[in-house]
Amino acid sequence: MLENAVIITGAAQRVGLALALHLQHNGFQVVATYRSPRKGVEQLQAAGVTCVQADFSSTQGVKTFINWIDDKVKSIRALVHNASDWCAEKGRIDAELLKYMMQIHVEAPYLINLSVEDKLVAASETADIIHITDYTVEKGSDKHIAYCASKAALDNLTLSFAKKFAPKVKVNTIAPSLLMFNQDDDEAYRVKTLKKSVLGIEPGAQEVVEAVAFILKSNYMTGRQLKLDGGRHIAF
């Protein structure tokens, strides 16, 4: 069974992929989940990462992954809830969409956290839970209402689990804005987006990687949110 594992959900692309590779290369035993096969899975496997297909859009899918943890993992050094979907909204506003967003961003982390408490406590050093949310949890969005509501709920779970699991487990949030553009984003969109932050740069996935590394090294921070938005929250 894996000991002192670092579990990262949604780790087959973008930020999750960069984080999984970084931690694996720095001596951690990483477990990465992915929903559907991607090129990133091959990169992870080549690096020695344990890859597990998991679908968090249903309660049964979450329970299946929890059962896998029960069978394969003895102790957990860190649990990073990165699995996310904001592209699904695209103007839809209906009950099924809200249920879908809450399932992925709230129910899945909630059930997994509660199910692995003993494995977190069993780690050889203070364990961490890290929720990846979004800078919009405090601002809202008229285009991604269900997404923002679900990420705000996940942000609140940070506070509750930080209280419940102290002092054996630290629980924190990282709330980034857009870190990486997609290949099909045109220049006008890129310029417009960068102007929304006071720093005006595209930071890349490395910002989250470094934030996670900081949290893992910290001994005295829990129940906090690290905002990685380039100053969007103070932009006019």
XYZ file of C-alpha atoms in Angstrom:
236
model
C 0.000 0.000 0.000
C 1.117 3.554 -0.704
C 2.441 5.515 2.258
C 2.469 9.318 2.581
C 0.772 9.614 -0.796
C -0.105 12.944 -2.379
C -3.481 12.632 -4.097
C -4.306 15.204 -6.785
C -7.701 15.078 -8.475
C -8.099 16.267 -12.047
C -4.389 15.997 -12.790
C -4.200 15.006 -16.460
C -3.915 18.517 -17.873
C -2.952 22.125 -17.222
C -2.443 23.038 -13.548
C -3.079 19.561 -12.173
C -0.599 17.993 -14.577
C 2.124 20.526 -13.770
C 1.563 20.058 -10.043
C 1.613 16.253 -10.190
C 4.832 16.172 -12.207
C 6.526 18.722 -9.945
C 5.705 16.878 -6.736
C 6.616 13.472 -8.175
C 9.983 14.840 -9.332
C 10.558 16.249 -5.850
C 10.251 12.956 -4.043
C 6.533 12.670 -3.308
C 4.524 9.561 -4.184
C 1.769 11.104 -6.289
C -1.629 9.633 -7.119
C -3.319 11.498 -9.981
C -6.935 11.110 -11.024
C -8.278 11.780 -14.491
C -11.801 11.665 -15.855
C -11.049 10.728 -19.465
C -7.817 9.600 -21.158
C -5.552 12.486 -22.173
C -2.002 12.840 -23.401
C -1.046 14.032 -19.924
C -1.774 10.597 -18.452
C 1.111 9.148 -20.463
C 3.426 11.866 -19.108
C 2.350 11.104 -15.565
C 2.815 7.375 -15.916
C 6.259 7.862 -17.474
C 7.227 9.935 -14.420
C 6.137 7.175 -12.045
C 2.842 8.745 -10.980
C 0.040 6.351 -10.039
C -2.887 7.249 -12.321
C -6.491 6.397 -11.490
C -9.513 7.028 -13.686
C -12.281 8.584 -11.595
C -15.545 10.328 -12.432
C -16.680 12.706 -9.696
C -19.871 13.753 -11.492
C -21.818 11.038 -9.640
C -21.919 9.905 -6.025
C -21.164 6.359 -7.144
C -18.082 7.559 -8.993
C -16.840 9.272 -5.841
C -17.487 6.158 -3.751
C -15.614 4.014 -6.263
C -12.551 6.222 -5.866
C -12.870 6.165 -2.075
C -12.908 2.361 -2.236
C -9.737 2.480 -4.339
C -8.050 4.620 -1.679
C -9.147 2.180 1.024
C -7.531 -0.695 -0.878
C -4.354 0.973 -2.137
C -3.359 3.795 0.230
C -2.113 3.403 3.797
C -1.460 7.074 4.597
C -1.928 10.444 2.881
C 0.529 13.335 3.134
C -1.600 15.710 1.041
C -4.936 15.755 -0.748
C -5.360 18.393 -3.468
C -8.895 18.843 -4.818
C -8.208 20.220 -8.284
C -10.876 18.432 -10.364
C -13.100 21.094 -11.849
C -15.380 22.033 -14.739
C -16.418 25.569 -15.556
C -16.795 25.178 -19.294
C -20.002 23.202 -18.869
C -22.142 26.251 -18.047
C -21.948 28.265 -21.285
C -25.089 30.275 -20.671
C -27.189 27.448 -19.206
C -29.075 28.187 -16.035
C -31.050 25.205 -14.775
C -31.334 22.861 -11.803
C -29.376 20.018 -13.410
C -26.427 22.288 -14.098
C -26.342 23.452 -10.483
C -26.492 19.844 -9.254
C -23.636 18.923 -11.590
C -21.418 21.767 -10.380
C -22.162 21.048 -6.726
C -21.471 17.347 -7.253
C -17.988 17.894 -8.679
C -16.877 20.886 -6.626
C -18.585 20.240 -3.273
C -19.945 16.736 -2.741
C -16.866 14.945 -4.073
C -14.345 16.825 -1.870
C -16.734 16.612 1.092
C -17.136 12.834 0.894
C -13.480 12.149 0.138
C -12.249 14.349 2.999
C -14.496 12.632 5.514
C -13.553 9.179 4.252
C -9.772 9.592 4.483
C -9.366 11.356 7.824
C -7.629 8.351 9.386
C -5.189 8.091 6.470
C -4.343 11.798 6.738
C -3.710 11.463 10.467
C -1.511 8.414 9.767
C 0.960 10.444 7.657
C 4.496 10.712 9.004
C 4.158 14.511 9.251
C 1.294 16.984 9.461
C -0.959 16.339 6.471
C -2.605 18.886 4.189
C -5.877 19.255 2.347
C -5.841 21.914 -0.371
C -8.989 23.047 -2.169
C -8.457 24.757 -5.534
C -11.289 27.260 -5.909
C -11.461 30.493 -7.929
C -10.913 34.185 -7.325
C -14.553 34.800 -8.326
C -15.864 33.215 -5.108
C -15.918 36.716 -3.622
C -16.891 38.626 -6.781
C -19.423 36.350 -8.449
C -19.972 36.065 -12.200
C -23.032 36.677 -14.346
C -21.761 34.143 -16.891
C -20.811 31.295 -14.524
C -23.345 31.502 -11.717
C -23.532 27.807 -10.811
C -19.759 27.419 -11.067
C -19.108 30.370 -8.749
C -21.715 29.197 -6.248
C -20.152 25.734 -6.064
C -16.607 27.067 -5.719
C -17.763 29.425 -2.955
C -19.230 26.428 -1.134
C -15.910 24.597 -1.495
C -14.139 27.656 -0.095
C -16.421 27.454 2.936
C -15.650 23.756 3.383
C -12.054 24.826 3.948
C -13.081 26.633 7.121
C -15.169 23.761 8.463
C -12.615 21.046 7.744
C -9.800 23.190 9.138
C -11.699 23.221 12.433
C -12.712 19.558 12.303
C -9.293 18.122 11.432
C -7.069 20.372 13.570
C -4.419 19.942 14.837
C -3.470 16.830 12.851
C -4.376 18.167 9.384
C -4.052 21.637 7.844
C -6.752 22.707 5.383
C -6.329 25.663 3.027
C -7.625 27.112 -0.238
C -5.844 28.382 -3.326
C -8.039 30.747 -5.358
C -6.509 31.535 -8.765
C -7.810 33.619 -11.617
C -7.093 32.604 -15.220
C -3.547 31.231 -15.214
C -3.183 29.778 -18.698
C -4.828 30.659 -22.004
C -6.141 27.980 -24.342
C -4.583 27.599 -27.771
C -7.766 28.804 -29.476
C -8.026 32.034 -27.426
C -7.507 34.930 -29.841
C -5.214 37.896 -29.224
C -8.061 40.303 -28.479
C -9.340 38.051 -25.693
C -5.852 37.661 -24.252
C -5.237 41.411 -24.170
C -8.660 42.112 -22.655
C -8.169 39.461 -19.968
C -4.683 40.588 -18.982
C -5.910 44.160 -18.548
C -8.261 42.967 -15.792
C -5.344 42.400 -13.417
C -3.038 45.109 -12.132
C 0.031 42.976 -12.931
C -1.051 42.322 -16.515
C 0.755 39.018 -17.032
C -0.112 35.402 -17.829
C 1.403 33.609 -14.831
C 1.057 29.978 -15.886
C 0.547 26.843 -13.810
C 3.786 27.407 -11.916
C 2.054 29.901 -9.621
C -0.202 27.184 -8.199
C 2.712 24.747 -8.030
C 4.672 27.201 -5.886
C 1.628 27.999 -3.741
C 1.093 24.304 -3.009
C 4.789 23.905 -2.178
C 4.516 26.817 0.257
C 1.485 25.304 1.994
C 3.173 21.913 2.314
C 6.178 23.541 3.989
C 4.132 25.781 6.280
C 3.535 24.621 9.837
C 1.233 27.369 11.072
C -1.371 28.144 8.429
C -4.823 26.592 8.223
C -8.285 27.751 7.229
C -6.840 30.373 4.876
C -7.296 31.343 1.242
C -4.315 32.177 -0.976
C -5.568 34.419 -3.767
C -3.565 34.152 -7.008
C -5.318 36.695 -9.209
C -2.631 39.171 -10.239
C -4.415 41.854 -8.256
C -7.815 41.488 -9.943
C -9.503 42.012 -6.592
C -8.065 45.545 -6.420
C -8.385 46.426 -10.120
C -10.873 49.118 -11.095
